[in-house]
Amino acid sequence: MGKGSNVQKAQAARERNQKKMGKSDEERKAAFDKAKKDSSAFMCNICRQTFMVNVKLPALYLHVTAKHGPTVDPVSCFAALAGFDPNDPKGLKKAAAPGAGGAAKPKAKSKKKDDGLLDLLDAGLKKGKK
């Protein structure tokens, strides 16, 4: 037998030529659109520094306080920081607030579990005092 059929050689040659040709027009346009979208994701309005699409709001707030000082309004740098609370970066307090849409009720603590634990501790203390 030979070292390979003509079909395999032709396929390998086709792949090599395709790599040499580079990207098609559609691929180039898609890559350009993606790069353009990513570059304009978050840009500071004061110093024009850009940030990636997946940056979190606390990182943007950190940029405002570290680079522009505490006197600068965060919304003047990034419109996305409107309504951002630096004391509650994940928004947990806002979600638990009574006026919030979710209005989560605080969980009642189970006293039964605490009583059982106290009984065990008392029993251990009494046993050790002999």
PDB file of C-alpha atoms in Angstrom:
ATOM      1  CA  MET A   1       0.000   0.000   0.000  1.00  0.00           C
ATOM      2  CA  GLY A   2       0.980   3.591  -0.500  1.00  0.00           C
ATOM      3  CA  LYS A   3       1.569   6.313   2.034  1.00  0.00           C
ATOM      4  CA  GLY A   4      -1.869   7.835   1.608  1.00  0.00           C
ATOM      5  CA  SER A   5      -4.571   8.255  -0.911  1.00  0.00           C
ATOM      6  CA  ASN A   6      -4.960  11.213  -3.208  1.00  0.00           C
ATOM      7  CA  VAL A   7      -8.081  12.254  -1.285  1.00  0.00           C
ATOM      8  CA  GLN A   8      -6.101  12.787   1.898  1.00  0.00           C
ATOM      9  CA  LYS A   9      -3.379  14.692   0.055  1.00  0.00           C
ATOM     10  CA  ALA A  10      -5.936  16.923  -1.641  1.00  0.00           C
ATOM     11  CA  GLN A  11      -7.688  17.610   1.676  1.00  0.00           C
ATOM     12  CA  ALA A  12      -4.393  18.550   3.351  1.00  0.00           C
ATOM     13  CA  ALA A  13      -3.501  20.838   0.441  1.00  0.00           C
ATOM     14  CA  ARG A  14      -6.945  22.491   0.632  1.00  0.00           C
ATOM     15  CA  GLU A  15      -6.485  23.178   4.354  1.00  0.00           C
ATOM     16  CA  ARG A  16      -3.016  24.673   3.793  1.00  0.00           C
ATOM     17  CA  ASN A  17      -4.319  26.967   1.073  1.00  0.00           C
ATOM     18  CA  GLN A  18      -7.241  28.040   3.196  1.00  0.00           C
ATOM     19  CA  LYS A  19      -4.882  29.054   6.013  1.00  0.00           C
ATOM     20  CA  LYS A  20      -2.793  31.097   3.580  1.00  0.00           C
ATOM     21  CA  MET A  21      -5.846  32.942   2.256  1.00  0.00           C
ATOM     22  CA  GLY A  22      -6.796  34.222   5.706  1.00  0.00           C
ATOM     23  CA  LYS A  23     -10.252  35.367   6.751  1.00  0.00           C
ATOM     24  CA  SER A  24     -13.155  35.878   4.420  1.00  0.00           C
ATOM     25  CA  ASP A  25     -14.899  39.240   4.125  1.00  0.00           C
ATOM     26  CA  GLU A  26     -17.735  38.125   6.409  1.00  0.00           C
ATOM     27  CA  GLU A  27     -15.301  36.925   9.077  1.00  0.00           C
ATOM     28  CA  ARG A  28     -13.352  40.196   8.913  1.00  0.00           C
ATOM     29  CA  LYS A  29     -16.539  42.256   9.225  1.00  0.00           C
ATOM     30  CA  ALA A  30     -17.759  40.176  12.187  1.00  0.00           C
ATOM     31  CA  ALA A  31     -14.391  40.509  13.952  1.00  0.00           C
ATOM     32  CA  PHE A  32     -14.348  44.277  13.333  1.00  0.00           C
ATOM     33  CA  ASP A  33     -17.891  44.700  14.701  1.00  0.00           C
ATOM     34  CA  LYS A  34     -17.034  42.663  17.806  1.00  0.00           C
ATOM     35  CA  ALA A  35     -13.861  44.670  18.442  1.00  0.00           C
ATOM     36  CA  LYS A  36     -15.751  47.931  17.996  1.00  0.00           C
ATOM     37  CA  LYS A  37     -18.468  46.837  20.428  1.00  0.00           C
ATOM     38  CA  ASP A  38     -15.934  45.665  23.012  1.00  0.00           C
ATOM     39  CA  SER A  39     -13.833  48.822  22.782  1.00  0.00           C
ATOM     40  CA  SER A  40     -16.774  51.084  23.502  1.00  0.00           C
ATOM     41  CA  ALA A  41     -18.235  49.007  26.338  1.00  0.00           C
ATOM     42  CA  PHE A  42     -17.376  51.323  29.257  1.00  0.00           C
ATOM     43  CA  MET A  43     -15.391  54.519  28.806  1.00  0.00           C
ATOM     44  CA  CYS A  44     -14.722  57.088  31.507  1.00  0.00           C
ATOM     45  CA  ASN A  45     -16.147  60.412  30.357  1.00  0.00           C
ATOM     46  CA  ILE A  46     -13.392  62.356  32.152  1.00  0.00           C
ATOM     47  CA  CYS A  47     -10.146  60.537  31.323  1.00  0.00           C
ATOM     48  CA  ARG A  48     -11.467  58.399  28.408  1.00  0.00           C
ATOM     49  CA  GLN A  49     -10.047  55.168  29.867  1.00  0.00           C
ATOM     50  CA  THR A  50     -11.845  52.127  28.464  1.00  0.00           C
ATOM     51  CA  PHE A  51     -12.999  49.036  30.340  1.00  0.00           C
ATOM     52  CA  MET A  52     -14.011  45.602  29.095  1.00  0.00           C
ATOM     53  CA  VAL A  53     -17.618  44.518  28.649  1.00  0.00           C
ATOM     54  CA  ASN A  54     -17.586  42.147  31.608  1.00  0.00           C
ATOM     55  CA  VAL A  55     -16.331  44.674  34.186  1.00  0.00           C
ATOM     56  CA  LYS A  56     -18.435  44.891  37.352  1.00  0.00           C
ATOM     57  CA  LEU A  57     -19.814  48.152  38.745  1.00  0.00           C
ATOM     58  CA  PRO A  58     -17.580  48.068  41.873  1.00  0.00           C
ATOM     59  CA  ALA A  59     -14.523  48.146  39.602  1.00  0.00           C
ATOM     60  CA  LEU A  60     -15.877  51.197  37.801  1.00  0.00           C
ATOM     61  CA  TYR A  61     -16.589  52.885  41.132  1.00  0.00           C
ATOM     62  CA  LEU A  62     -13.064  52.046  42.284  1.00  0.00           C
ATOM     63  CA  HIS A  63     -11.701  53.774  39.171  1.00  0.00           C
ATOM     64  CA  VAL A  64     -13.719  56.914  39.952  1.00  0.00           C
ATOM     65  CA  THR A  65     -12.572  57.130  43.573  1.00  0.00           C
ATOM     66  CA  ALA A  66      -8.941  56.173  42.941  1.00  0.00           C
ATOM     67  CA  LYS A  67      -8.262  58.178  39.818  1.00  0.00           C
ATOM     68  CA  HIS A  68     -10.580  61.188  40.121  1.00  0.00           C
ATOM     69  CA  GLY A  69     -10.980  61.542  43.873  1.00  0.00           C
ATOM     70  CA  PRO A  70     -13.994  61.330  46.144  1.00  0.00           C
ATOM     71  CA  THR A  71     -15.341  64.739  45.116  1.00  0.00           C
ATOM     72  CA  VAL A  72     -16.184  63.622  41.563  1.00  0.00           C
ATOM     73  CA  ASP A  73     -19.714  62.327  40.994  1.00  0.00           C
ATOM     74  CA  PRO A  74     -19.488  58.695  39.764  1.00  0.00           C
ATOM     75  CA  VAL A  75     -22.322  59.259  37.276  1.00  0.00           C
ATOM     76  CA  SER A  76     -20.273  61.972  35.572  1.00  0.00           C
ATOM     77  CA  CYS A  77     -17.707  59.268  34.723  1.00  0.00           C
ATOM     78  CA  PHE A  78     -19.980  56.321  33.954  1.00  0.00           C
ATOM     79  CA  ALA A  79     -23.718  56.494  33.294  1.00  0.00           C
ATOM     80  CA  ALA A  80     -23.958  52.864  34.438  1.00  0.00           C
ATOM     81  CA  LEU A  81     -23.167  53.953  38.016  1.00  0.00           C
ATOM     82  CA  ALA A  82     -26.529  55.730  38.376  1.00  0.00           C
ATOM     83  CA  GLY A  83     -28.180  54.182  41.426  1.00  0.00           C
ATOM     84  CA  PHE A  84     -25.023  52.266  42.434  1.00  0.00           C
ATOM     85  CA  ASP A  85     -24.526  52.092  46.207  1.00  0.00           C
ATOM     86  CA  PRO A  86     -20.847  51.628  47.160  1.00  0.00           C
ATOM     87  CA  ASN A  87     -21.905  50.336  50.597  1.00  0.00           C
ATOM     88  CA  ASP A  88     -23.990  47.620  48.910  1.00  0.00           C
ATOM     89  CA  PRO A  89     -22.038  46.636  45.777  1.00  0.00           C
ATOM     90  CA  LYS A  90     -24.040  43.476  45.058  1.00  0.00           C
ATOM     91  CA  GLY A  91     -27.433  45.125  45.615  1.00  0.00           C
ATOM     92  CA  LEU A  92     -28.467  42.765  48.416  1.00  0.00           C
ATOM     93  CA  LYS A  93     -29.698  45.487  50.767  1.00  0.00           C
ATOM     94  CA  LYS A  94     -31.726  47.119  48.028  1.00  0.00           C
ATOM     95  CA  ALA A  95     -33.385  43.821  47.151  1.00  0.00           C
ATOM     96  CA  ALA A  96     -34.229  43.154  50.805  1.00  0.00           C
ATOM     97  CA  ALA A  97     -35.646  46.656  51.375  1.00  0.00           C
ATOM     98  CA  PRO A  98     -39.403  46.721  52.089  1.00  0.00           C
ATOM     99  CA  GLY A  99     -40.132  48.964  49.100  1.00  0.00           C
ATOM    100  CA  ALA A 100     -38.328  46.656  46.670  1.00  0.00           C
ATOM    101  CA  GLY A 101     -40.253  44.592  44.148  1.00  0.00           C
ATOM    102  CA  GLY A 102     -39.192  41.251  45.628  1.00  0.00           C
ATOM    103  CA  ALA A 103     -39.926  42.278  49.244  1.00  0.00           C
ATOM    104  CA  ALA A 104     -38.179  39.305  50.779  1.00  0.00           C
ATOM    105  CA  LYS A 105     -39.397  38.455  54.284  1.00  0.00           C
ATOM    106  CA  PRO A 106     -36.761  37.857  56.938  1.00  0.00           C
ATOM    107  CA  LYS A 107     -36.511  34.228  57.925  1.00  0.00           C
ATOM    108  CA  ALA A 108     -37.686  33.318  61.390  1.00  0.00           C
ATOM    109  CA  LYS A 109     -34.965  31.643  63.398  1.00  0.00           C
ATOM    110  CA  SER A 110     -35.750  28.175  64.529  1.00  0.00           C
ATOM    111  CA  LYS A 111     -35.646  28.116  68.302  1.00  0.00           C
ATOM    112  CA  LYS A 112     -35.954  24.362  68.368  1.00  0.00           C
ATOM    113  CA  LYS A 113     -32.463  23.997  66.912  1.00  0.00           C
ATOM    114  CA  ASP A 114     -31.017  26.540  69.352  1.00  0.00           C
ATOM    115  CA  ASP A 115     -32.718  24.908  72.329  1.00  0.00           C
ATOM    116  CA  GLY A 116     -31.278  21.544  71.399  1.00  0.00           C
ATOM    117  CA  LEU A 117     -27.815  23.028  71.164  1.00  0.00           C
ATOM    118  CA  LEU A 118     -28.167  24.775  74.533  1.00  0.00           C
ATOM    119  CA  ASP A 119     -29.362  21.539  76.125  1.00  0.00           C
ATOM    120  CA  LEU A 120     -26.308  19.727  74.799  1.00  0.00           C
ATOM    121  CA  LEU A 121     -23.992  22.434  76.072  1.00  0.00           C
ATOM    122  CA  ASP A 122     -25.663  22.477  79.488  1.00  0.00           C
ATOM    123  CA  ALA A 123     -25.392  18.706  79.740  1.00  0.00           C
ATOM    124  CA  GLY A 124     -21.708  18.847  78.887  1.00  0.00           C
ATOM    125  CA  LEU A 125     -21.081  21.576  81.466  1.00  0.00           C
ATOM    126  CA  LYS A 126     -22.968  19.754  84.196  1.00  0.00           C
ATOM    127  CA  LYS A 127     -21.099  16.562  83.505  1.00  0.00           C
ATOM    128  CA  GLY A 128     -17.736  18.248  83.819  1.00  0.00           C
ATOM    129  CA  LYS A 129     -18.487  19.953  87.186  1.00  0.00           C
ATOM    130  CA  LYS A 130     -18.800  16.753  89.327  1.00  0.00           C
TER     131      LYS A 130
END
